[in-house]
Amino acid sequence: MSRDLVQQAVELSNREGEPLPRILIRLRLLDEEKIARAIALQYDLPFVHLNGISITPEMGRLVSASYAQKRQIVPVKKIGNTLTLAMAAPLDVHELNNLSSSLRLKIIPVIAGEAEILQAQQRLYAGSPPIPPPPERVEMEEIPDSIMEILTEGASEPEVEEEVRKVTEKDSIIVKLVNKIIYDACQQRASDIHIEPYPGKNDVIVRLRIDGRCKIYQKIPYRYKYAIPSRIKIMAELDIAERRRPQDGKIDFKNFGPVDGELRVATMPTSGHLEDVVLRILLHEKARPVKELGMRERDHGEFLKALGRPYGMILVVGPTGSGKTTTLHSGIALINDPEVKIWTIEDPIEITQSGLRQVQVNHKIGFTFAVALRSFLRLDPDVIMVGEMRDQETAAIAVEASLTGHLVLSTLHTNSAAETVIRLLDMGLDPYSFSDSLLCILAQRLVRSLCLECREEYLPGEEEQSELIQEFGEESFEAAGLVGKELRLSRGVGCPSCFQTGYRGRVGIYELLVCTPKIKSLIKKRAISESINFQAVSDGTATLKQDGMLKVFQGITDMHEVRRVCMG
């Protein structure tokens, strides 16, 4: 072929967006076989004619029809642990490696004509059900250092609203972009990722929740507002065509990127026919030792004493994201022993421990907390952990189990220890059975810790001292052995280590109500929460705010954080 003919074909290919080989065939400058032989020569691969090869039906079970059609490939022959794979053009090295590891076979690539591959696919996949293709994994060396580098790669993407939907979820830019967002979120210790597209030509906002607070991570051009949610839904195996109702699923991220963790995915239809996506990051954490939770000495001792009981009920309460599951697993780790049989029912399983028998809730098939709890009683348990008491049935079975020789640990969404008693009685629990089963209630919150790198100490003024003493309670302040003139407070200045926030990490503040005989008596009388709280304080309970303020006096956090999470 002359240089002029080649140049004309290249210009036509660019103008019409069609691959150059097809243009050459359409212009009758070359036939398919010559093009295939040229590709084979260029990549130093064997060329084969497929028409004379008999391909057995078992080949169709190795590679799905949809994946084979999109990549223009067809499995030809399997001998031992090697698979001969015919393709119109060589696959990317990373994709070939992914396919090889997914099939657990060594792949020998060969080149064949496009028409012959299409005919072989039609013969092989006639009437066979499609099998999902292997996930598109992006190794860390493929992920640029910044989001802007990825967006620069995609600068030529269409800018017109009608063309936005043409940005496909299979585009390598989108794959890299989503992987970069998730990787950075994990590196910054984020617990959640919020993808927020807006109508019109407004940027897509990506926010990260770090140490309980949201911050804007990146603004991404509007042209990706359909592609990013679609890519995430593909990773979570959700229906990408369904945009009218919420969906939820999960992603095992080690199949896609360099982080070994799981992502819980939830989508929500929003205005402008768009979808928000929220990803909860679960990094398969190990249980923390109880002594690292930051409890007061009295609370720590009473909590350990309750865990040492052969039967009864321990409740950990607080709002979503207050660290209840972490506390329960820390407690279970202390009693996790080969001589003790422990069953847990969770939604989802966030922390794993060797020796536990952990079960996941599945509402779609009716496998709820209550159903699992009933089944546990037939499995000879010593200790049972229930992820959450959401209804009267679950609570009643838990009380029954705790009265029949089992130690039961569970969580509840309430604001304080005293309110928990009232909530459970309002659910319909028998006050006598409940009071007999209850060992203790631990209410908790999480506050941000001051960054150790930039924390500075200061002496509060008289007005601030007086205000702090009044908030703590004058009598309680003196009883705790505190002296106003000796108070030293700390504050975070901001540094690169804490991303200029002044905070790094979180610590728990606690309120432990021990079920003493007087508390049991009040429960049986259905006393109001104020009476139960007053008695608990008399028994030595420090309120959430008091425990938080003790951590302020120790320089662990500041009053802004304590006031943010505590009422009154």
Coordinates of C-alpha atoms in Angstrom, one line a residue, residues 171-478:
D171 CA -13.7 3.1 29.8
S172 CA -10.2 2.7 31.4
I173 CA -10.4 6.3 32.6
I174 CA -13.5 5.5 34.7
V175 CA -11.9 2.3 36.0
K176 CA -8.8 4.2 37.1
L177 CA -10.9 7.1 38.5
V178 CA -13.1 4.9 40.7
N179 CA -10.1 2.9 41.9
K180 CA -8.2 6.1 42.8
I181 CA -11.1 7.4 44.8
I182 CA -11.4 4.2 46.8
Y183 CA -7.7 3.9 47.3
D184 CA -7.3 7.4 48.5
A185 CA -10.3 7.0 50.9
C186 CA -8.6 4.0 52.4
Q187 CA -5.3 5.8 52.7
Q188 CA -7.0 8.7 54.5
R189 CA -8.7 6.4 56.9
A190 CA -12.2 7.3 55.6
S191 CA -15.2 5.2 56.8
D192 CA -17.5 6.3 53.9
I193 CA -17.4 7.6 50.4
H194 CA -20.2 9.8 49.1
I195 CA -20.6 10.2 45.3
E196 CA -23.0 13.2 44.6
P197 CA -23.9 14.0 41.0
Y198 CA -26.0 17.2 40.4
P199 CA -28.3 18.1 37.5
G200 CA -27.1 20.2 34.6
K201 CA -23.4 21.0 34.0
N202 CA -22.5 21.0 37.7
D203 CA -19.5 19.0 39.0
V204 CA -19.9 15.7 40.6
I205 CA -19.0 16.1 44.3
V206 CA -17.0 13.3 46.1
R207 CA -17.0 13.6 49.9
L208 CA -15.2 11.4 52.4
R209 CA -16.2 10.8 56.0
I210 CA -13.0 10.9 58.1
D211 CA -13.2 10.5 61.9
G212 CA -16.9 11.0 61.7
R213 CA -16.9 14.3 59.7
C214 CA -17.5 14.7 56.0
K215 CA -15.1 16.7 53.9
I216 CA -15.0 17.4 50.1
Y217 CA -12.3 15.2 48.6
Q218 CA -12.7 16.1 44.9
K219 CA -14.9 17.8 42.3
I220 CA -15.1 15.8 39.1
P221 CA -16.4 17.2 35.7
Y222 CA -20.1 16.6 35.1
R223 CA -19.5 14.4 32.1
Y224 CA -18.7 11.5 34.5
K225 CA -22.0 11.8 36.5
Y226 CA -23.5 8.7 34.8
A227 CA -20.3 6.7 34.3
I228 CA -19.0 6.7 37.9
P229 CA -22.2 5.3 39.4
S230 CA -22.5 2.8 36.6
R231 CA -18.9 1.6 37.2
I232 CA -19.5 1.2 40.9
K233 CA -22.8 -0.8 40.2
I234 CA -20.9 -3.1 37.8
M235 CA -18.3 -3.7 40.6
A236 CA -21.1 -4.5 43.0
E237 CA -23.0 -6.6 40.5
L238 CA -26.1 -4.3 40.6
D239 CA -28.5 -3.5 37.8
I240 CA -27.0 -0.6 35.9
A241 CA -30.2 0.0 33.9
E242 CA -32.3 0.5 37.1
R243 CA -32.1 4.1 38.2
R244 CA -35.6 4.5 39.7
R245 CA -35.2 2.6 43.0
P246 CA -32.5 2.2 45.6
Q247 CA -30.2 -0.7 45.4
D248 CA -27.6 -2.2 47.7
G249 CA -24.7 -4.6 47.4
K250 CA -21.1 -5.1 48.2
I251 CA -17.7 -5.1 46.5
D252 CA -14.7 -7.2 47.3
F253 CA -12.1 -4.6 46.4
K254 CA -9.1 -6.9 46.3
N255 CA -10.5 -8.1 43.0
F256 CA -10.2 -4.6 41.5
G257 CA -7.3 -2.8 43.3
P258 CA -4.5 -3.0 45.7
V259 CA -6.5 -2.8 49.0
D260 CA -7.8 -6.0 50.7
G261 CA -11.2 -4.9 52.0
E262 CA -14.9 -4.9 51.3
L263 CA -17.2 -2.0 50.3
R264 CA -20.8 -1.9 51.2
V265 CA -22.6 -0.1 48.4
A266 CA -26.0 1.8 48.6
T267 CA -27.5 3.8 45.7
M268 CA -30.3 6.3 45.9
P269 CA -32.2 8.0 43.0
T270 CA -32.0 11.8 43.2
S271 CA -33.3 14.8 41.2
G272 CA -32.5 15.0 37.5
H273 CA -32.7 11.3 37.0
L274 CA -29.4 10.9 38.7
E275 CA -28.1 8.5 41.5
D276 CA -26.1 9.1 44.6
V277 CA -23.8 6.3 45.7
V278 CA -22.5 5.8 49.2
L279 CA -19.7 3.3 49.9
R280 CA -19.0 2.1 53.5
I281 CA -15.4 0.9 53.7
L282 CA -14.9 -2.3 55.7
L283 CA -11.2 -3.3 56.0
H284 CA -11.5 -6.6 57.9
E285 CA -10.2 -5.1 61.1
K286 CA -9.1 -7.1 64.1
A287 CA -10.7 -6.7 67.5
R288 CA -9.0 -4.0 69.7
P289 CA -7.9 -4.9 73.3
V290 CA -10.5 -3.6 75.8
K291 CA -7.7 -1.7 77.6
E292 CA -7.2 0.4 74.5
L293 CA -10.8 1.6 74.3
G294 CA -10.2 4.4 76.8
M295 CA -12.7 3.5 79.6
R296 CA -12.4 4.8 83.1
E297 CA -10.8 2.4 85.6
R298 CA -14.2 1.8 87.3
D299 CA -16.0 1.3 84.0
H300 CA -13.2 -1.0 82.7
G301 CA -13.4 -3.2 85.9
E302 CA -17.2 -3.5 85.9
F303 CA -17.3 -4.3 82.1
L304 CA -14.7 -7.1 82.6
K305 CA -16.7 -8.4 85.6
A306 CA -19.9 -8.6 83.5
L307 CA -18.0 -10.4 80.7
G308 CA -16.8 -13.0 83.3
R309 CA -20.4 -13.9 84.2
P310 CA -21.7 -17.3 83.0
Y311 CA -25.0 -15.9 81.9
G312 CA -26.9 -12.6 81.6
M313 CA -27.2 -9.7 79.1
I314 CA -24.7 -6.9 78.2
L315 CA -26.0 -4.1 76.1
V316 CA -23.9 -1.5 74.2
V317 CA -25.9 1.5 73.0
G318 CA -25.5 4.6 70.9
P319 CA -26.2 6.0 67.5
T320 CA -25.0 4.6 64.2
G321 CA -21.2 4.9 63.8
S322 CA -20.5 5.2 67.5
G323 CA -18.2 2.2 67.8
K324 CA -20.6 -0.3 69.4
T325 CA -19.5 -3.3 67.3
T326 CA -15.9 -2.5 68.0
T327 CA -16.6 -2.5 71.8
L328 CA -18.5 -5.8 71.6
H329 CA -15.8 -7.5 69.6
S330 CA -13.2 -6.2 72.1
G331 CA -15.1 -7.8 74.9
I332 CA -15.6 -11.0 73.1
A333 CA -11.9 -11.2 72.3
L334 CA -11.3 -11.4 76.1
I335 CA -13.5 -14.5 76.5
N336 CA -12.7 -16.1 73.1
D337 CA -11.3 -19.4 74.2
P338 CA -11.4 -23.0 72.7
E339 CA -13.4 -24.0 75.8
V340 CA -16.1 -21.4 75.0
K341 CA -18.5 -21.7 72.1
I342 CA -19.4 -18.3 70.7
W343 CA -22.0 -17.6 67.9
T344 CA -22.5 -14.1 66.4
I345 CA -25.2 -12.8 64.1
E346 CA -24.2 -9.5 62.4
D347 CA -25.2 -7.1 59.6
P348 CA -22.6 -6.9 58.1
I349 CA -19.6 -8.8 59.5
E350 CA -17.1 -6.0 59.9
I351 CA -14.6 -7.6 62.4
T352 CA -13.5 -11.2 62.2
Q353 CA -12.0 -13.3 64.9
S354 CA -10.6 -16.8 64.8
G355 CA -12.7 -19.2 67.0
L356 CA -16.0 -17.3 66.5
R357 CA -18.8 -18.8 64.4
Q358 CA -20.0 -15.6 62.6
V359 CA -23.2 -15.5 60.7
Q360 CA -24.5 -12.8 58.3
V361 CA -28.1 -11.5 58.2
N362 CA -29.9 -11.9 54.9
H363 CA -33.2 -10.1 54.9
K364 CA -34.0 -11.1 51.3
I365 CA -34.6 -14.7 52.3
G366 CA -36.1 -13.9 55.7
F367 CA -32.9 -14.7 57.7
T368 CA -33.2 -12.1 60.4
F369 CA -31.6 -11.5 63.8
A370 CA -34.6 -13.2 65.5
V371 CA -34.6 -16.3 63.2
A372 CA -30.8 -16.7 63.7
L373 CA -31.1 -16.2 67.5
R374 CA -33.7 -18.9 67.7
S375 CA -31.5 -21.3 65.7
F376 CA -28.5 -20.5 67.9
L377 CA -30.3 -21.8 71.0
R378 CA -30.3 -25.2 69.3
L379 CA -26.5 -25.1 68.6
D380 CA -25.2 -25.5 72.1
P381 CA -23.7 -22.0 72.6
D382 CA -22.0 -20.5 75.6
V383 CA -22.0 -16.9 74.3
I384 CA -24.2 -15.2 71.8
M385 CA -23.6 -11.8 70.1
V386 CA -26.6 -10.2 68.4
G387 CA -25.6 -7.3 66.1
E388 CA -28.7 -5.3 66.9
M389 CA -32.0 -5.5 68.8
R390 CA -34.4 -4.1 66.3
D391 CA -37.7 -5.5 67.4
Q392 CA -39.6 -7.0 70.3
E393 CA -39.1 -10.6 69.1
T394 CA -35.3 -10.3 69.0
A395 CA -35.2 -8.7 72.4
A396 CA -37.5 -11.2 74.0
I397 CA -35.5 -14.2 72.6
A398 CA -32.3 -12.5 73.9
V399 CA -33.7 -12.2 77.4
E400 CA -34.9 -15.8 77.3
A401 CA -31.5 -16.9 76.2
S402 CA -29.7 -14.9 78.9
L403 CA -32.0 -16.5 81.6
T404 CA -31.3 -20.0 80.4
G405 CA -27.5 -20.1 80.9
H406 CA -26.1 -18.0 78.0
L407 CA -24.2 -14.8 78.0
V408 CA -25.8 -12.5 75.5
L409 CA -24.2 -9.3 74.1
S410 CA -26.1 -7.0 71.8
T411 CA -26.5 -3.4 70.6
L412 CA -29.3 -0.9 70.6
H413 CA -29.8 2.6 69.1
T414 CA -30.6 4.7 72.1
N415 CA -29.1 8.0 73.5
S416 CA -28.2 6.9 77.0
A417 CA -28.1 3.9 79.3
A418 CA -31.2 4.9 81.3
E419 CA -33.2 5.5 78.1
T420 CA -32.3 2.0 76.9
V421 CA -34.3 0.5 79.9
I422 CA -37.4 2.5 79.0
R423 CA -37.1 1.7 75.3
L424 CA -36.9 -2.1 75.9
L425 CA -39.8 -2.0 78.4
D426 CA -41.8 0.0 75.8
M427 CA -41.1 -2.8 73.3
G428 CA -43.1 -5.1 75.5
L429 CA -40.4 -6.9 77.6
D430 CA -41.5 -8.2 80.9
P431 CA -39.8 -5.9 83.5
Y432 CA -39.1 -8.8 86.0
S433 CA -37.4 -11.1 83.4
F434 CA -35.5 -8.1 81.9
S435 CA -34.2 -6.9 85.2
D436 CA -33.1 -10.4 86.2
S437 CA -31.2 -10.9 82.9
L438 CA -29.5 -7.4 82.6
L439 CA -25.9 -7.2 83.8
C440 CA -24.9 -3.7 82.5
I441 CA -25.6 -1.1 79.8
L442 CA -22.7 0.7 78.2
A443 CA -23.7 3.9 76.3
Q444 CA -20.9 5.4 74.1
R445 CA -20.0 8.0 71.5
L446 CA -16.9 8.7 69.5
V447 CA -15.0 12.0 69.6
R448 CA -12.1 13.1 67.5
S449 CA -8.7 12.9 69.2
L450 CA -6.3 15.8 69.1
C451 CA -3.4 15.2 66.7
L452 CA -0.3 14.3 68.7
E453 CA 2.0 16.0 66.2
C454 CA 0.5 19.5 66.5
R455 CA -1.3 19.4 69.9
E456 CA -0.5 22.3 72.1
E457 CA -1.3 22.8 75.8
Y458 CA -2.7 26.0 77.3
L459 CA -4.0 27.4 80.6
P460 CA -7.8 28.2 80.5
G461 CA -8.9 31.6 81.8
E462 CA -11.0 32.0 84.9
E463 CA -14.3 32.3 83.0
E464 CA -13.6 29.2 81.0
Q465 CA -12.6 27.3 84.2
S466 CA -15.8 28.3 85.9
E467 CA -17.9 27.2 82.9
L468 CA -16.1 23.8 82.7
I469 CA -16.7 23.2 86.5
Q470 CA -20.4 24.0 86.1
E471 CA -20.8 21.8 83.1
F472 CA -19.1 18.9 84.9
G473 CA -21.1 19.5 88.2
E474 CA -19.4 21.1 91.2
E475 CA -20.0 18.2 93.5
S476 CA -18.8 15.7 90.9
F477 CA -15.8 17.9 90.1
E478 CA -14.7 17.8 93.8

